[in-house]
Amino acid sequence: MRSLFALMLAGYALGAAAAVLRPGGRGGRGLVAAGAVLGGAAGLALALQVLLTGTPFVLEAPAVLSIADGLLFRIDRLGALFLGLVGFLAVPCGLYGAAYSEGYEGRASLRLLGALLNLFLLTMSLVPCAGNVLTFLFMWEGMSLTSYFLVLTETDEPETVLAGGWYLAMTHAGLALALAAFLLMATSSASTTFGDLRAAAPALSPSARNAVFLLALLGFGSKAGIMPLHVWLPRAHPAAPSHVSALMSGVMIKMGVYGLLRVGLDLLGGGPTWWGALLIGLGALSAVIGVLYALMEHDLKRLLAYHSVENIGIIFIGIGAGLMFQSFGLPALATLGMVAGLYHTINHACFKGLLFLGAGSVAHALGTRNMEEMGGLIKRMPRTALFFLVGACAISALPPLNGFASEWLVFQALLGGSAIPQPEVAVVMPLAVAMLALASGLAAACFVKAFGITFLAIPRSARAEQAHEAPRSMQAGMAMLAIACVALGLLPFAVAPILGSTLAGLGRVTPAAIELTRSLPLQVPGASGQMSPPLLALGLVVLLALLPLGLRLLGAERRGRVGDTWGCGRIGQTPRMEYTATAFAEPLRRVFAELYRPTRDLSIDFHPASKYFVQSIAYRSEIHPWIERLLYNWPLRGIRRAAVWVRRLQAGSLHLYLFYLTLAFLVLLTMARWWR
Amino acid sequence: MRLFSKILQVGLATEPLPPTSHEVVRLLHEVDDRARRLFGRALAIREVDAGSCNGCELEITGLTSPVYDSERFGVHFVASPRHADLLLVTGPVTRNMAVPLVKTYEATPAPKLVVAVGDCSRTCGVFKGGYGVAGSVDQFVPVDAFVDGCPPEPAAILRGILAAVGRR
């Protein structure tokens, strides 16, 4: 294990060093990718070893950072799951990045991109390995900062800098809250290792426990992108290079989930019912509103970013249901909810990584992310289209792909809520089921739009007409994730027990409940439904085989007739007659007008002689994200006012700063004198 | 409440139906029977106005009116040639409609029938020689049956449809 850990560190370090020493060029990009792939593979192997054997890996290095107990790594099964997730996505994203970063040659600093990518992967891998608060926060901050600079790769676009600002502000606010949560816990603990915090947690007063949970929820929720804290996601994800977006959306936001599980379930051991109810409520809100905003997007990567908000919502619903059942002493259902949440975490990493890589290939080929300029790409980029379709089907939860398997488990967990004879639960659970159902349906609609407008019909622009298939290494990255999507959909009975075993010893999960996860995908305790993914897949294959056979028997014509798309008999069809992304979403824009509050601006330019001859029509419609403005406008105003005031202190005079230093020193001395 | 009082005050405003012609009912039954034998289901019609004066359209609309109500026999009009078994073409074919007519014919799934309705569709009628007229319907698409009349009455149109369905 120790050698695998060293190999992981060495791989990422090699990639980073290669980027610094030899940036750019085919070989340089290859070396950066090789480092990421090696580190990722080693991380995955280490994680699998911990997951399968169950022996935690411990590494102490108190000398490296001698304050606050030094560095301590302890990989238990929960940490290993998330470490494995990073490694699992690092391999395809590293491969993909080798060819993708060619587009930045001469445009952005490849030295910075390559080095930061590897450092980002390294620090992100070490977040779930952390065994004490210092290591955790150190790695967490490393992950946040490196990803911030990665978001800033395309600095030549003005929006990027703004996106980076939002991201940095949100992630640091989150860090401050998480730090506060840890400090609150550490007040009664002997040291800041997670083991001591866990031991000291029962001694905390209920109000302190609630405060810790809320601080952790806000702090880690801002990283995860849960509903009111999601504002940075749709800004930062599209701005980053696509393989970085895939990593950020696929695994980095999952570190928020990890942090919440670590604090809420592991260290605090679960809590009162309203913790779970709060998670379910926030999750349901994120799921529905996230997908509703995604529907209105024409920027392919922004659309995917809003879907991350939706899927994080689904994960939170699963985990919230788990916490809720735990508080009622129903370990079997609690395990089901948690496993569903964790399963969706893995699945979302797969299909969202795949979709971001696919969107990146499209953006790479076209030089734009605007869906209204795409179309007809299935003919020009058939493989990318196939991979994107697999991802789109998975995220829409179509069987037999992985999204279906985990969403089915989430539904089963929620429906199991009828086992609790409590009126408030009887209200929350069906509502959550309804919201989740609405979100899944809308997600399917959204991906009909995303795939249809992007890949089908006639190209809408010259750029789309001249698009070319992605290079081999990018295809390889997507292919790996597409295969994973299918495999995770077909083999939940192999995955569920592993996920169940990660919960062993956390909170009040009992061994008997974990034993249940062995039969989970086929039979859920207390639920009426059964699902067997392999049978489903077999059924689909048989159906697809039987359909042509049946048609043949009915005497259908064997050969098809190829003709034009029916365009009401128009002579010559142009892209202007096609359904646009805006038009596709228009019905929903009307239904949910209260949420979107769209502004419409229609200006028609008539011929001067007669108004029956229209020269041009311009239609503009924007949606008004009022929830975001309601929540963020007043703090932003306050911060701006405070910043103006604070600026007076920053006069730029060296003498003044020396004076500040002396003053601070004196104040500290006085405090030290009088404090005791 | 005002709505209800209005309803009570006005009473029945519709005219009583004229006695149904047994001829039409018999025709519709026969069309339905033949169509079912030919297509395995009810008859779906797409109407194409290739440049008519809309006199024929008035009569065709009459087919779906309460008096004839062809839908009750499964003879219905559809919104796309992709759904249609039979094209009902009216008028002389104008230059603007020549290509769309051919495209509509091509878009209709086989087996398909074409019934040309009205004198103009066969002879171009009074529009013959007009600068915008390209020719009669059978110069552009194969016609299974012509319906004469200017305009033909619904029963005649039904007879034409029956003739077309009966030819196969």
mmCIF file of C-alpha atoms in Angstrom, chain A residues 183-496:
data_model
loop_
_atom_site.group_PDB
_atom_site.id
_atom_site.type_symbol
_atom_site.label_atom_id
_atom_site.label_comp_id
_atom_site.label_asym_id
_atom_site.label_seq_id
_atom_site.Cartn_x
_atom_site.Cartn_y
_atom_site.Cartn_z
ATOM 1 C CA LEU A 183 -12.792 24.277 15.469
ATOM 2 C CA LEU A 184 -16.115 23.938 17.251
ATOM 3 C CA MET A 185 -15.642 20.188 17.371
ATOM 4 C CA ALA A 186 -12.033 20.445 18.460
ATOM 5 C CA THR A 187 -12.883 22.461 21.590
ATOM 6 C CA SER A 188 -13.601 19.320 23.594
ATOM 7 C CA SER A 189 -11.196 16.987 21.849
ATOM 8 C CA ALA A 190 -7.704 15.914 22.839
ATOM 9 C CA SER A 191 -6.209 16.405 19.388
ATOM 10 C CA THR A 192 -7.478 17.287 15.947
ATOM 11 C CA THR A 193 -7.196 13.815 14.443
ATOM 12 C CA PHE A 194 -10.501 12.536 13.136
ATOM 13 C CA GLY A 195 -10.338 9.618 15.545
ATOM 14 C CA ASP A 196 -10.210 11.932 18.579
ATOM 15 C CA LEU A 197 -12.894 14.205 17.156
ATOM 16 C CA ARG A 198 -15.138 11.163 16.692
ATOM 17 C CA ALA A 199 -14.505 10.073 20.266
ATOM 18 C CA ALA A 200 -15.228 13.539 21.624
ATOM 19 C CA ALA A 201 -18.350 14.173 19.519
ATOM 20 C CA PRO A 202 -20.884 12.465 21.855
ATOM 21 C CA ALA A 203 -19.792 14.832 24.624
ATOM 22 C CA LEU A 204 -20.827 17.892 22.623
ATOM 23 C CA SER A 205 -24.060 19.588 23.625
ATOM 24 C CA PRO A 206 -26.963 19.123 21.167
ATOM 25 C CA SER A 207 -26.855 22.776 20.166
ATOM 26 C CA ALA A 208 -23.115 22.546 19.463
ATOM 27 C CA ARG A 209 -23.716 19.431 17.371
ATOM 28 C CA ASN A 210 -26.429 21.211 15.424
ATOM 29 C CA ALA A 211 -24.147 24.197 14.887
ATOM 30 C CA VAL A 212 -21.347 21.933 13.641
ATOM 31 C CA PHE A 213 -23.720 20.199 11.266
ATOM 32 C CA LEU A 214 -25.112 23.448 9.887
ATOM 33 C CA LEU A 215 -21.651 24.965 9.453
ATOM 34 C CA ALA A 216 -20.455 21.814 7.692
ATOM 35 C CA LEU A 217 -23.569 21.762 5.516
ATOM 36 C CA LEU A 218 -23.032 25.354 4.416
ATOM 37 C CA GLY A 219 -19.276 24.995 4.079
ATOM 38 C CA PHE A 220 -19.239 21.725 2.169
ATOM 39 C CA GLY A 221 -22.514 22.560 0.443
ATOM 40 C CA SER A 222 -20.894 25.549 -1.211
ATOM 41 C CA LYS A 223 -18.298 23.224 -2.709
ATOM 42 C CA ALA A 224 -20.902 20.668 -3.682
ATOM 43 C CA GLY A 225 -23.058 23.329 -5.290
ATOM 44 C CA ILE A 226 -26.276 22.749 -3.384
ATOM 45 C CA MET A 227 -29.069 25.087 -4.341
ATOM 46 C CA PRO A 228 -28.635 28.564 -2.929
ATOM 47 C CA LEU A 229 -24.841 28.114 -2.908
ATOM 48 C CA HIS A 230 -24.603 26.893 -6.495
ATOM 49 C CA VAL A 231 -23.901 30.276 -8.119
ATOM 50 C CA TRP A 232 -20.274 29.575 -8.956
ATOM 51 C CA LEU A 233 -20.933 26.294 -10.788
ATOM 52 C CA PRO A 234 -22.595 27.599 -13.957
ATOM 53 C CA ARG A 235 -19.957 30.309 -14.153
ATOM 54 C CA ALA A 236 -16.740 28.426 -13.414
ATOM 55 C CA HIS A 237 -17.429 25.089 -15.150
ATOM 56 C CA PRO A 238 -17.848 26.519 -18.659
ATOM 57 C CA ALA A 239 -14.821 28.788 -18.244
ATOM 58 C CA ALA A 240 -12.403 25.989 -17.353
ATOM 59 C CA PRO A 241 -10.777 23.723 -19.964
ATOM 60 C CA SER A 242 -13.091 20.781 -20.608
ATOM 61 C CA HIS A 243 -11.055 18.044 -18.970
ATOM 62 C CA VAL A 244 -10.761 20.290 -15.914
ATOM 63 C CA SER A 245 -14.527 20.894 -16.001
ATOM 64 C CA ALA A 246 -15.005 17.145 -16.120
ATOM 65 C CA LEU A 247 -12.813 16.729 -13.054
ATOM 66 C CA MET A 248 -14.373 19.656 -11.207
ATOM 67 C CA SER A 249 -17.907 18.541 -11.898
ATOM 68 C CA GLY A 250 -17.164 14.831 -11.736
ATOM 69 C CA VAL A 251 -15.165 14.653 -8.531
ATOM 70 C CA MET A 252 -14.311 17.999 -6.983
ATOM 71 C CA ILE A 253 -17.881 18.875 -6.081
ATOM 72 C CA LYS A 254 -18.165 15.340 -4.666
ATOM 73 C CA MET A 255 -15.559 16.318 -2.101
ATOM 74 C CA GLY A 256 -18.332 18.467 -0.633
ATOM 75 C CA VAL A 257 -20.405 15.310 -0.303
ATOM 76 C CA TYR A 258 -17.418 13.561 1.227
ATOM 77 C CA GLY A 259 -16.862 16.363 3.738
ATOM 78 C CA LEU A 260 -20.503 16.331 4.755
ATOM 79 C CA LEU A 261 -20.520 12.545 5.147
ATOM 80 C CA ARG A 262 -17.277 12.667 7.106
ATOM 81 C CA VAL A 263 -18.505 15.301 9.538
ATOM 82 C CA GLY A 264 -22.232 14.581 9.662
ATOM 83 C CA LEU A 265 -22.203 10.804 9.582
ATOM 84 C CA ASP A 266 -18.741 9.712 10.650
ATOM 85 C CA LEU A 267 -17.571 12.282 13.222
ATOM 86 C CA LEU A 268 -20.951 13.312 14.614
ATOM 87 C CA GLY A 269 -22.546 9.921 14.035
ATOM 88 C CA GLY A 270 -25.820 11.247 12.689
ATOM 89 C CA GLY A 271 -28.299 13.459 14.443
ATOM 90 C CA PRO A 272 -31.937 14.409 14.838
ATOM 91 C CA THR A 273 -34.551 13.910 12.132
ATOM 92 C CA TRP A 274 -34.447 17.454 10.854
ATOM 93 C CA TRP A 275 -30.871 17.048 9.645
ATOM 94 C CA GLY A 276 -32.025 14.472 7.152
ATOM 95 C CA ALA A 277 -35.171 16.435 6.332
ATOM 96 C CA LEU A 278 -33.066 19.542 5.663
ATOM 97 C CA LEU A 279 -30.795 17.581 3.334
ATOM 98 C CA ILE A 280 -33.798 16.113 1.508
ATOM 99 C CA GLY A 281 -35.384 19.548 1.172
ATOM 100 C CA LEU A 282 -32.234 21.209 -0.138
ATOM 101 C CA GLY A 283 -31.602 18.247 -2.411
ATOM 102 C CA ALA A 284 -35.096 18.326 -3.874
ATOM 103 C CA LEU A 285 -34.863 22.076 -4.406
ATOM 104 C CA SER A 286 -31.483 21.730 -6.119
ATOM 105 C CA ALA A 287 -32.674 18.872 -8.285
ATOM 106 C CA VAL A 288 -35.735 20.667 -9.631
ATOM 107 C CA ILE A 289 -34.416 24.218 -9.928
ATOM 108 C CA GLY A 290 -31.058 23.037 -11.251
ATOM 109 C CA VAL A 291 -32.669 21.143 -14.090
ATOM 110 C CA LEU A 292 -35.112 23.964 -14.793
ATOM 111 C CA TYR A 293 -32.267 26.415 -15.282
ATOM 112 C CA ALA A 294 -30.380 23.830 -17.330
ATOM 113 C CA LEU A 295 -33.324 23.671 -19.730
ATOM 114 C CA MET A 296 -32.961 27.350 -20.542
ATOM 115 C CA GLU A 297 -29.247 27.217 -21.343
ATOM 116 C CA HIS A 298 -27.820 27.352 -24.862
ATOM 117 C CA ASP A 299 -24.244 27.142 -23.681
ATOM 118 C CA LEU A 300 -23.551 23.422 -23.732
ATOM 119 C CA LYS A 301 -21.147 23.458 -20.810
ATOM 120 C CA ARG A 302 -23.309 25.759 -18.697
ATOM 121 C CA LEU A 303 -26.180 23.383 -19.298
ATOM 122 C CA LEU A 304 -24.055 20.546 -17.973
ATOM 123 C CA ALA A 305 -22.998 22.666 -14.994
ATOM 124 C CA TYR A 306 -26.641 23.219 -14.031
ATOM 125 C CA HIS A 307 -27.155 19.473 -14.314
ATOM 126 C CA SER A 308 -24.407 19.049 -11.759
ATOM 127 C CA VAL A 309 -26.552 21.086 -9.372
ATOM 128 C CA GLU A 310 -29.431 18.750 -10.162
ATOM 129 C CA ASN A 311 -27.437 15.585 -9.577
ATOM 130 C CA ILE A 312 -25.873 16.860 -6.382
ATOM 131 C CA GLY A 313 -29.466 17.400 -5.297
ATOM 132 C CA ILE A 314 -30.265 13.748 -6.008
ATOM 133 C CA ILE A 315 -27.194 12.655 -4.049
ATOM 134 C CA PHE A 316 -28.249 14.843 -1.121
ATOM 135 C CA ILE A 317 -31.750 13.377 -1.223
ATOM 136 C CA GLY A 318 -30.277 9.895 -0.907
ATOM 137 C CA ILE A 319 -27.956 10.837 1.943
ATOM 138 C CA GLY A 320 -30.661 12.889 3.643
ATOM 139 C CA ALA A 321 -33.027 9.938 3.497
ATOM 140 C CA GLY A 322 -30.275 7.823 5.023
ATOM 141 C CA LEU A 323 -29.750 10.256 7.902
ATOM 142 C CA MET A 324 -33.480 10.486 8.485
ATOM 143 C CA PHE A 325 -33.992 6.736 8.652
ATOM 144 C CA GLN A 326 -31.024 6.471 10.961
ATOM 145 C CA SER A 327 -32.608 8.915 13.380
ATOM 146 C CA PHE A 328 -35.683 6.671 13.478
ATOM 147 C CA GLY A 329 -33.578 3.588 14.123
ATOM 148 C CA LEU A 330 -34.174 1.932 10.757
ATOM 149 C CA PRO A 331 -30.652 0.806 9.831
ATOM 150 C CA ALA A 332 -31.614 -1.181 6.763
ATOM 151 C CA LEU A 333 -33.415 1.722 5.095
ATOM 152 C CA ALA A 334 -30.696 4.118 6.245
ATOM 153 C CA THR A 335 -28.081 2.001 4.527
ATOM 154 C CA LEU A 336 -30.230 1.882 1.420
ATOM 155 C CA GLY A 337 -30.459 5.676 1.295
ATOM 156 C CA MET A 338 -26.738 6.149 1.853
ATOM 157 C CA VAL A 339 -25.801 3.514 -0.699
ATOM 158 C CA ALA A 340 -28.149 5.150 -3.185
ATOM 159 C CA GLY A 341 -26.500 8.515 -2.576
ATOM 160 C CA LEU A 342 -22.983 7.107 -2.859
ATOM 161 C CA TYR A 343 -23.908 5.114 -5.936
ATOM 162 C CA HIS A 344 -25.249 8.203 -7.596
ATOM 163 C CA THR A 345 -22.039 9.980 -6.631
ATOM 164 C CA ILE A 346 -19.996 7.458 -8.595
ATOM 165 C CA ASN A 347 -22.439 7.373 -11.474
ATOM 166 C CA HIS A 348 -22.600 11.121 -11.745
ATOM 167 C CA ALA A 349 -18.810 11.254 -11.849
ATOM 168 C CA CYS A 350 -18.882 8.826 -14.796
ATOM 169 C CA PHE A 351 -21.587 10.310 -16.930
ATOM 170 C CA LYS A 352 -20.940 13.957 -16.147
ATOM 171 C CA GLY A 353 -17.235 13.459 -16.799
ATOM 172 C CA LEU A 354 -18.173 11.816 -20.088
ATOM 173 C CA LEU A 355 -20.601 14.586 -21.028
ATOM 174 C CA PHE A 356 -18.108 17.326 -20.236
ATOM 175 C CA LEU A 357 -15.453 15.570 -22.312
ATOM 176 C CA GLY A 358 -17.985 15.214 -25.128
ATOM 177 C CA ALA A 359 -18.956 18.865 -24.889
ATOM 178 C CA GLY A 360 -15.254 19.690 -24.857
ATOM 179 C CA SER A 361 -14.714 17.753 -28.092
ATOM 180 C CA VAL A 362 -17.556 19.683 -29.690
ATOM 181 C CA ALA A 363 -16.215 23.001 -28.426
ATOM 182 C CA HIS A 364 -12.721 21.980 -29.553
ATOM 183 C CA ALA A 365 -13.961 21.244 -33.074
ATOM 184 C CA LEU A 366 -16.228 24.267 -33.422
ATOM 185 C CA GLY A 367 -14.601 26.923 -31.285
ATOM 186 C CA THR A 368 -17.909 27.773 -29.669
ATOM 187 C CA ARG A 369 -20.091 26.443 -26.867
ATOM 188 C CA ASN A 370 -23.273 27.993 -28.207
ATOM 189 C CA MET A 371 -25.717 25.246 -29.135
ATOM 190 C CA GLU A 372 -27.524 27.480 -31.630
ATOM 191 C CA GLU A 373 -24.435 27.321 -33.844
ATOM 192 C CA MET A 374 -24.193 23.524 -33.770
ATOM 193 C CA GLY A 375 -26.225 20.824 -35.450
ATOM 194 C CA GLY A 376 -25.514 17.957 -37.796
ATOM 195 C CA LEU A 377 -22.446 16.913 -35.848
ATOM 196 C CA ILE A 378 -23.455 13.247 -35.757
ATOM 197 C CA LYS A 379 -22.304 12.961 -39.384
ATOM 198 C CA ARG A 380 -19.058 14.799 -38.779
ATOM 199 C CA MET A 381 -18.143 13.478 -35.322
ATOM 200 C CA PRO A 382 -19.895 10.094 -35.135
ATOM 201 C CA ARG A 383 -17.876 8.683 -32.240
ATOM 202 C CA THR A 384 -18.159 11.763 -30.073
ATOM 203 C CA ALA A 385 -21.879 11.725 -30.803
ATOM 204 C CA LEU A 386 -22.157 8.099 -29.726
ATOM 205 C CA PHE A 387 -20.276 8.723 -26.475
ATOM 206 C CA PHE A 388 -22.309 11.832 -25.748
ATOM 207 C CA LEU A 389 -25.485 9.864 -26.396
ATOM 208 C CA VAL A 390 -24.433 7.212 -23.889
ATOM 209 C CA GLY A 391 -23.796 9.946 -21.318
ATOM 210 C CA ALA A 392 -27.078 11.673 -22.127
ATOM 211 C CA CYS A 393 -29.031 8.416 -21.741
ATOM 212 C CA ALA A 394 -27.254 7.708 -18.459
ATOM 213 C CA ILE A 395 -27.978 11.120 -16.967
ATOM 214 C CA SER A 396 -31.597 10.863 -18.105
ATOM 215 C CA ALA A 397 -31.757 7.646 -16.058
ATOM 216 C CA LEU A 398 -32.629 5.350 -18.942
ATOM 217 C CA PRO A 399 -32.151 1.638 -18.251
ATOM 218 C CA PRO A 400 -29.857 -0.239 -18.441
ATOM 219 C CA LEU A 401 -27.376 2.605 -17.872
ATOM 220 C CA ASN A 402 -25.951 3.592 -14.517
ATOM 221 C CA GLY A 403 -28.091 6.678 -13.858
ATOM 222 C CA PHE A 404 -31.134 4.461 -13.783
ATOM 223 C CA ALA A 405 -29.663 2.030 -11.272
ATOM 224 C CA SER A 406 -28.860 4.690 -8.681
ATOM 225 C CA GLU A 407 -31.983 6.805 -9.180
ATOM 226 C CA TRP A 408 -34.033 3.646 -8.777
ATOM 227 C CA LEU A 409 -32.338 3.030 -5.429
ATOM 228 C CA VAL A 410 -32.996 6.645 -4.356
ATOM 229 C CA PHE A 411 -36.666 6.210 -5.212
ATOM 230 C CA GLN A 412 -36.807 2.935 -3.288
ATOM 231 C CA ALA A 413 -35.243 4.600 -0.261
ATOM 232 C CA LEU A 414 -37.776 7.429 -0.361
ATOM 233 C CA LEU A 415 -40.719 5.098 -0.884
ATOM 234 C CA GLY A 416 -39.478 3.148 2.115
ATOM 235 C CA GLY A 417 -40.313 6.274 4.129
ATOM 236 C CA SER A 418 -43.830 4.963 4.513
ATOM 237 C CA ALA A 419 -42.355 2.694 7.172
ATOM 238 C CA ILE A 420 -42.098 5.667 9.544
ATOM 239 C CA PRO A 421 -45.357 6.471 11.321
ATOM 240 C CA GLN A 422 -44.721 10.204 11.636
ATOM 241 C CA PRO A 423 -46.862 12.881 10.008
ATOM 242 C CA GLU A 424 -43.945 15.151 9.072
ATOM 243 C CA VAL A 425 -42.149 12.269 7.390
ATOM 244 C CA ALA A 426 -45.341 11.233 5.671
ATOM 245 C CA VAL A 427 -45.391 14.716 4.154
ATOM 246 C CA VAL A 428 -41.689 15.061 3.298
ATOM 247 C CA MET A 429 -41.094 11.727 1.618
ATOM 248 C CA PRO A 430 -43.863 11.772 -1.026
ATOM 249 C CA LEU A 431 -42.990 15.397 -1.796
ATOM 250 C CA ALA A 432 -39.368 14.412 -2.319
ATOM 251 C CA VAL A 433 -40.462 11.527 -4.538
ATOM 252 C CA ALA A 434 -42.573 13.910 -6.620
ATOM 253 C CA MET A 435 -39.788 16.475 -6.938
ATOM 254 C CA LEU A 436 -37.296 13.785 -7.895
ATOM 255 C CA ALA A 437 -39.685 12.394 -10.486
ATOM 256 C CA LEU A 438 -40.205 15.880 -11.913
ATOM 257 C CA ALA A 439 -36.469 16.475 -12.017
ATOM 258 C CA SER A 440 -35.772 13.178 -13.810
ATOM 259 C CA GLY A 441 -38.444 13.873 -16.396
ATOM 260 C CA LEU A 442 -37.166 17.376 -17.045
ATOM 261 C CA ALA A 443 -33.597 16.068 -17.243
ATOM 262 C CA ALA A 444 -34.638 13.686 -19.998
ATOM 263 C CA ALA A 445 -36.296 16.588 -21.848
ATOM 264 C CA CYS A 446 -33.175 18.659 -21.405
ATOM 265 C CA PHE A 447 -30.931 16.005 -22.891
ATOM 266 C CA VAL A 448 -33.258 15.476 -25.819
ATOM 267 C CA LYS A 449 -32.576 19.140 -26.444
ATOM 268 C CA ALA A 450 -28.841 18.946 -25.727
ATOM 269 C CA PHE A 451 -28.275 15.961 -27.986
ATOM 270 C CA GLY A 452 -30.805 16.843 -30.657
ATOM 271 C CA ILE A 453 -29.809 20.458 -31.166
ATOM 272 C CA THR A 454 -26.105 19.694 -31.008
ATOM 273 C CA PHE A 455 -25.787 16.558 -33.069
ATOM 274 C CA LEU A 456 -28.856 16.127 -35.252
ATOM 275 C CA ALA A 457 -30.343 17.907 -38.284
ATOM 276 C CA ILE A 458 -28.429 20.274 -40.566
ATOM 277 C CA PRO A 459 -25.410 22.304 -39.358
ATOM 278 C CA ARG A 460 -26.505 25.744 -38.222
ATOM 279 C CA SER A 461 -23.220 27.472 -38.924
ATOM 280 C CA ALA A 462 -20.207 27.217 -41.199
ATOM 281 C CA ARG A 463 -18.164 26.180 -38.195
ATOM 282 C CA ALA A 464 -20.420 23.215 -37.555
ATOM 283 C CA GLU A 465 -20.181 22.288 -41.228
ATOM 284 C CA GLN A 466 -16.401 22.112 -41.068
ATOM 285 C CA ALA A 467 -16.240 20.262 -37.758
ATOM 286 C CA HIS A 468 -13.878 17.323 -37.500
ATOM 287 C CA GLU A 469 -13.790 14.242 -35.308
ATOM 288 C CA ALA A 470 -11.854 14.507 -32.037
ATOM 289 C CA PRO A 471 -8.286 13.128 -31.922
ATOM 290 C CA ARG A 472 -7.710 9.533 -30.823
ATOM 291 C CA SER A 473 -6.612 10.236 -27.263
ATOM 292 C CA MET A 474 -9.725 12.342 -26.633
ATOM 293 C CA GLN A 475 -11.880 9.537 -28.016
ATOM 294 C CA ALA A 476 -10.092 7.062 -25.769
ATOM 295 C CA GLY A 477 -10.867 9.158 -22.684
ATOM 296 C CA MET A 478 -14.549 9.321 -23.597
ATOM 297 C CA ALA A 479 -14.719 5.641 -24.509
ATOM 298 C CA MET A 480 -13.416 4.610 -21.081
ATOM 299 C CA LEU A 481 -16.096 6.588 -19.313
ATOM 300 C CA ALA A 482 -18.819 5.388 -21.674
ATOM 301 C CA ILE A 483 -17.888 1.781 -20.935
ATOM 302 C CA ALA A 484 -17.923 2.583 -17.226
ATOM 303 C CA CYS A 485 -21.439 4.029 -17.580
ATOM 304 C CA VAL A 486 -22.690 0.790 -19.124
ATOM 305 C CA ALA A 487 -20.787 -1.427 -16.687
ATOM 306 C CA LEU A 488 -22.016 0.424 -13.597
ATOM 307 C CA GLY A 489 -25.537 0.154 -14.946
ATOM 308 C CA LEU A 490 -25.282 -3.580 -15.513
ATOM 309 C CA LEU A 491 -23.392 -4.554 -12.376
ATOM 310 C CA PRO A 492 -24.998 -2.786 -9.416
ATOM 311 C CA PHE A 493 -25.063 -6.072 -7.507
ATOM 312 C CA ALA A 494 -21.267 -5.996 -7.571
ATOM 313 C CA VAL A 495 -21.024 -2.315 -6.618
ATOM 314 C CA ALA A 496 -23.680 -2.076 -3.916
#
